[in-house]
PDB file of C-alpha atoms in Angstrom:
ATOM      1  CA  UNK A   1      -7.250 -10.675  14.261  1.00 78.00           C
ATOM      2  CA  UNK A   2      -9.914 -11.933  11.576  1.00 89.00           C
ATOM      3  CA  UNK A   3      -7.230 -13.075   9.037  1.00 91.00           C
ATOM      4  CA  UNK A   4      -6.219 -16.642  10.213  1.00 95.00           C
ATOM      5  CA  UNK A   5      -2.885 -16.746   7.725  1.00 96.00           C
ATOM      6  CA  UNK A   6      -2.158 -12.721   8.722  1.00 96.00           C
ATOM      7  CA  UNK A   7      -2.488 -13.951  12.870  1.00 95.00           C
ATOM      8  CA  UNK A   8       0.330 -16.976  12.239  1.00 95.00           C
ATOM      9  CA  UNK A   9       2.046 -14.690  10.198  1.00 96.00           C
ATOM     10  CA  UNK A  10       2.578 -12.306  12.846  1.00 96.00           C
ATOM     11  CA  UNK A  11       2.593 -15.189  15.322  1.00 95.00           C
ATOM     12  CA  UNK A  12       5.845 -15.491  13.842  1.00 95.00           C
ATOM     13  CA  UNK A  13       7.139 -11.702  13.023  1.00 96.00           C
ATOM     14  CA  UNK A  14       6.120 -11.969  17.507  1.00 96.00           C
ATOM     15  CA  UNK A  15       8.530 -14.298  18.544  1.00 94.00           C
ATOM     16  CA  UNK A  16      11.351 -13.242  16.555  1.00 94.00           C
ATOM     17  CA  UNK A  17      10.572  -8.985  17.250  1.00 94.00           C
ATOM     18  CA  UNK A  18       9.455 -10.118  21.073  1.00 93.00           C
ATOM     19  CA  UNK A  19       9.053  -5.258  21.223  1.00 93.00           C
ATOM     20  CA  UNK A  20       6.053  -5.188  19.204  1.00 92.00           C
ATOM     21  CA  UNK A  21       4.751  -8.032  21.782  1.00 89.00           C
ATOM     22  CA  UNK A  22       2.407  -5.408  23.484  1.00 91.00           C
ATOM     23  CA  UNK A  23       2.121  -3.514  19.520  1.00 89.00           C
ATOM     24  CA  UNK A  24      -1.929  -2.870  18.145  1.00 89.00           C
ATOM     25  CA  UNK A  25      -2.774  -5.339  16.300  1.00 91.00           C
ATOM     26  CA  UNK A  26      -1.059  -4.812  12.166  1.00 96.00           C
ATOM     27  CA  UNK A  27      -2.823  -3.594   9.553  1.00 95.00           C
ATOM     28  CA  UNK A  28      -4.181  -6.651   6.810  1.00 97.00           C
ATOM     29  CA  UNK A  29      -4.577  -6.192   4.001  1.00 96.00           C
ATOM     30  CA  UNK A  30      -3.865  -6.618  -0.306  1.00 97.00           C
ATOM     31  CA  UNK A  31      -2.675  -3.583  -3.077  1.00 96.00           C
ATOM     32  CA  UNK A  32      -5.342  -2.143  -5.923  1.00 94.00           C
ATOM     33  CA  UNK A  33      -8.772  -3.275  -6.485  1.00 94.00           C
ATOM     34  CA  UNK A  34      -7.881  -6.781  -8.550  1.00 95.00           C
ATOM     35  CA  UNK A  35      -6.499  -9.534  -7.973  1.00 97.00           C
ATOM     36  CA  UNK A  36      -4.436  -8.899 -10.844  1.00 95.00           C
ATOM     37  CA  UNK A  37      -2.729  -5.857  -9.458  1.00 96.00           C
ATOM     38  CA  UNK A  38      -2.786  -7.148  -5.910  1.00 97.00           C
ATOM     39  CA  UNK A  39      -1.279 -10.997  -6.143  1.00 97.00           C
ATOM     40  CA  UNK A  40       1.631  -8.693  -8.958  1.00 97.00           C
ATOM     41  CA  UNK A  41       2.106  -5.933  -6.281  1.00 97.00           C
ATOM     42  CA  UNK A  42       2.873  -8.466  -3.449  1.00 97.00           C
ATOM     43  CA  UNK A  43       5.310 -10.006  -6.310  1.00 97.00           C
ATOM     44  CA  UNK A  44       7.079  -7.177  -6.312  1.00 97.00           C
ATOM     45  CA  UNK A  45       6.802  -6.076  -2.677  1.00 98.00           C
ATOM     46  CA  UNK A  46       8.407  -9.388  -2.111  1.00 97.00           C
ATOM     47  CA  UNK A  47      10.692  -9.379  -4.682  1.00 96.00           C
ATOM     48  CA  UNK A  48      11.783  -5.915  -2.950  1.00 96.00           C
ATOM     49  CA  UNK A  49      11.077  -3.308  -6.137  1.00 96.00           C
ATOM     50  CA  UNK A  50       7.766  -2.444  -5.251  1.00 97.00           C
ATOM     51  CA  UNK A  51       8.514   0.338  -1.791  1.00 98.00           C
ATOM     52  CA  UNK A  52       5.811   2.169  -1.589  1.00 98.00           C
ATOM     53  CA  UNK A  53       2.179   2.808  -2.365  1.00 97.00           C
ATOM     54  CA  UNK A  54       0.118   5.321  -2.633  1.00 97.00           C
ATOM     55  CA  UNK A  55      -3.713   6.482  -1.650  1.00 97.00           C
ATOM     56  CA  UNK A  56      -5.845   9.131  -2.560  1.00 97.00           C
ATOM     57  CA  UNK A  57      -6.387  11.289   0.635  1.00 98.00           C
ATOM     58  CA  UNK A  58     -10.163  11.931  -1.159  1.00 98.00           C
ATOM     59  CA  UNK A  59     -10.202   8.024  -1.224  1.00 97.00           C
ATOM     60  CA  UNK A  60      -8.927   7.774   2.897  1.00 97.00           C
ATOM     61  CA  UNK A  61     -11.375  10.417   4.164  1.00 98.00           C
ATOM     62  CA  UNK A  62     -14.601   8.711   2.490  1.00 97.00           C
ATOM     63  CA  UNK A  63     -14.135   5.617   3.649  1.00 96.00           C
ATOM     64  CA  UNK A  64     -12.699   7.138   6.783  1.00 97.00           C
ATOM     65  CA  UNK A  65      -9.651   5.790   7.427  1.00 95.00           C
ATOM     66  CA  UNK A  66      -6.489   6.962   9.149  1.00 95.00           C
ATOM     67  CA  UNK A  67      -3.670   8.245   6.871  1.00 97.00           C
ATOM     68  CA  UNK A  68      -0.508   5.692   7.225  1.00 97.00           C
ATOM     69  CA  UNK A  69       2.300   7.284   9.525  1.00 96.00           C
ATOM     70  CA  UNK A  70       5.959   6.038  10.507  1.00 97.00           C
ATOM     71  CA  UNK A  71       5.764   3.086  12.389  1.00 96.00           C
ATOM     72  CA  UNK A  72       3.383   1.397  11.232  1.00 96.00           C
ATOM     73  CA  UNK A  73       2.769  -2.478  10.776  1.00 97.00           C
ATOM     74  CA  UNK A  74       1.392  -3.635   8.380  1.00 98.00           C
ATOM     75  CA  UNK A  75       0.511  -7.716   6.778  1.00 98.00           C
ATOM     76  CA  UNK A  76       0.685  -7.431   3.045  1.00 98.00           C
ATOM     77  CA  UNK A  77      -1.862 -10.581   0.787  1.00 97.00           C
ATOM     78  CA  UNK A  78      -2.704 -11.629  -2.188  1.00 97.00           C
ATOM     79  CA  UNK A  79      -6.397 -11.646  -3.415  1.00 97.00           C
ATOM     80  CA  UNK A  80      -6.988 -14.210  -1.569  1.00 97.00           C
ATOM     81  CA  UNK A  81      -5.993 -13.453   1.613  1.00 96.00           C
ATOM     82  CA  UNK A  82      -3.054 -15.684   2.224  1.00 97.00           C
ATOM     83  CA  UNK A  83      -0.617 -13.626   4.560  1.00 97.00           C
ATOM     84  CA  UNK A  84       2.863 -13.305   2.325  1.00 98.00           C
ATOM     85  CA  UNK A  85       4.874 -10.399   3.987  1.00 98.00           C
ATOM     86  CA  UNK A  86       5.220  -7.333   6.469  1.00 98.00           C
ATOM     87  CA  UNK A  87       6.027  -4.047   5.955  1.00 98.00           C
ATOM     88  CA  UNK A  88       6.550  -1.229   8.281  1.00 97.00           C
ATOM     89  CA  UNK A  89       5.834   2.168   7.148  1.00 98.00           C
ATOM     90  CA  UNK A  90       8.977   4.312   7.552  1.00 98.00           C
ATOM     91  CA  UNK A  91       8.506   7.639   5.830  1.00 98.00           C
ATOM     92  CA  UNK A  92       4.924   9.952   4.626  1.00 98.00           C
ATOM     93  CA  UNK A  93       4.489  12.271   2.025  1.00 97.00           C
ATOM     94  CA  UNK A  94       1.475  14.233   1.291  1.00 98.00           C
ATOM     95  CA  UNK A  95       1.396  16.072  -3.516  1.00 97.00           C
ATOM     96  CA  UNK A  96      -0.809  16.868  -5.495  1.00 98.00           C
ATOM     97  CA  UNK A  97      -1.623  14.530  -7.923  1.00 98.00           C
ATOM     98  CA  UNK A  98       0.385  16.562 -10.678  1.00 97.00           C
ATOM     99  CA  UNK A  99       3.824  17.161  -9.387  1.00 96.00           C
ATOM    100  CA  UNK A 100       4.267  13.363  -8.525  1.00 96.00           C
ATOM    101  CA  UNK A 101       7.948  12.753  -9.718  1.00 95.00           C
ATOM    102  CA  UNK A 102       9.861  10.027 -11.061  1.00 96.00           C
ATOM    103  CA  UNK A 103      11.693   9.379  -7.498  1.00 96.00           C
ATOM    104  CA  UNK A 104       8.364   8.240  -6.265  1.00 95.00           C
ATOM    105  CA  UNK A 105       6.989   6.136  -9.629  1.00 95.00           C
ATOM    106  CA  UNK A 106      10.393   4.098  -9.367  1.00 96.00           C
ATOM    107  CA  UNK A 107      10.233   3.916  -5.574  1.00 96.00           C
ATOM    108  CA  UNK A 108       6.112   1.774  -6.464  1.00 95.00           C
ATOM    109  CA  UNK A 109       7.872  -0.587  -8.927  1.00 94.00           C
ATOM    110  CA  UNK A 110       4.825  -0.936 -10.578  1.00 94.00           C
ATOM    111  CA  UNK A 111       4.563  -1.573 -14.719  1.00 94.00           C
ATOM    112  CA  UNK A 112       7.928  -0.363 -16.529  1.00 94.00           C
ATOM    113  CA  UNK A 113       9.157   1.795 -13.665  1.00 92.00           C
ATOM    114  CA  UNK A 114       8.022   5.535 -15.451  1.00 95.00           C
ATOM    115  CA  UNK A 115       6.436   8.093 -14.623  1.00 96.00           C
ATOM    116  CA  UNK A 116       3.833   8.000 -17.675  1.00 97.00           C
ATOM    117  CA  UNK A 117       2.710   4.644 -16.068  1.00 97.00           C
ATOM    118  CA  UNK A 118       2.355   5.613 -12.463  1.00 97.00           C
ATOM    119  CA  UNK A 119       0.228   8.230 -13.900  1.00 97.00           C
ATOM    120  CA  UNK A 120      -2.326   6.397 -16.184  1.00 97.00           C
ATOM    121  CA  UNK A 121      -2.518   3.108 -13.241  1.00 96.00           C
ATOM    122  CA  UNK A 122      -2.805   5.539 -11.097  1.00 97.00           C
ATOM    123  CA  UNK A 123      -5.428   7.499 -12.901  1.00 98.00           C
ATOM    124  CA  UNK A 124      -7.779   4.971 -13.571  1.00 97.00           C
ATOM    125  CA  UNK A 125      -7.431   3.621 -10.184  1.00 97.00           C
ATOM    126  CA  UNK A 126      -8.312   6.562  -8.198  1.00 98.00           C
ATOM    127  CA  UNK A 127     -11.299   6.877 -11.380  1.00 98.00           C
ATOM    128  CA  UNK A 128     -12.383   3.826  -9.955  1.00 97.00           C
ATOM    129  CA  UNK A 129     -11.930   4.007  -6.362  1.00 97.00           C
ATOM    130  CA  UNK A 130     -13.840   7.142  -6.567  1.00 98.00           C
ATOM    131  CA  UNK A 131     -17.104   5.797  -8.218  1.00 97.00           C
ATOM    132  CA  UNK A 132     -18.649   4.729  -5.126  1.00 97.00           C
ATOM    133  CA  UNK A 133     -18.204   8.102  -3.842  1.00 97.00           C
ATOM    134  CA  UNK A 134     -19.805   9.983  -7.397  1.00 97.00           C
ATOM    135  CA  UNK A 135     -15.976  11.526  -7.183  1.00 97.00           C
ATOM    136  CA  UNK A 136     -13.270  11.564  -9.406  1.00 97.00           C
ATOM    137  CA  UNK A 137      -9.830  12.492  -9.165  1.00 97.00           C
ATOM    138  CA  UNK A 138      -8.195  15.478  -9.955  1.00 97.00           C
ATOM    139  CA  UNK A 139      -4.629  16.792 -10.897  1.00 97.00           C
ATOM    140  CA  UNK A 140      -5.103  18.620  -7.875  1.00 98.00           C
ATOM    141  CA  UNK A 141      -5.745  16.194  -5.394  1.00 98.00           C
ATOM    142  CA  UNK A 142      -3.540  15.170  -2.837  1.00 98.00           C
ATOM    143  CA  UNK A 143      -1.821  11.997  -3.365  1.00 98.00           C
ATOM    144  CA  UNK A 144      -0.434  10.224   0.461  1.00 98.00           C
ATOM    145  CA  UNK A 145       2.816   8.033  -0.455  1.00 97.00           C
ATOM    146  CA  UNK A 146       3.263   5.520   1.793  1.00 98.00           C
ATOM    147  CA  UNK A 147       6.701   4.708   1.758  1.00 98.00           C
ATOM    148  CA  UNK A 148       7.694   1.554   3.673  1.00 98.00           C
ATOM    149  CA  UNK A 149      10.373  -1.445   4.418  1.00 98.00           C
ATOM    150  CA  UNK A 150       9.309  -4.887   4.246  1.00 97.00           C
ATOM    151  CA  UNK A 151      10.749  -6.102   7.277  1.00 97.00           C
ATOM    152  CA  UNK A 152       9.414  -9.926   7.783  1.00 97.00           C
ATOM    153  CA  UNK A 153       8.425 -12.860   5.366  1.00 96.00           C
ATOM    154  CA  UNK A 154       6.191 -15.587   5.673  1.00 89.00           C
ATOM    155  CA  UNK A 155       9.045 -18.445   5.581  1.00 80.00           C
TER     156      UNK A 155
END
């Protein structure tokens, strides 16, 4: 693990959770693609208001990233890479963009929590995410919903 703050947070977590002593290193990163999004989403996770994230399946495929799976641990950082908490994936669901419901929007906890806000902000994000690959989001594209629980927080 290259990120020193993530390594320290992971060590603190392992001190209290020996059952993970032989687990693979967790993922390390932030939400979104801007400082504002990353830091806002981190604050929402820390307050317990953000309990999910939504990946585009196409984006994961184009970057050769694996699908999230139940039990995955991830260290969440701010935009600058300062580790703040650890989350564990508890559910993964795949749905087309057009089938996203207000319940998923509420789990993400962003903006006003409405489906309308979710669709607008995520469409804009997916547009930016796919542009380098000369692709664009579609209403039929598959969204990978990752529902998580915060299991550890920096003291």
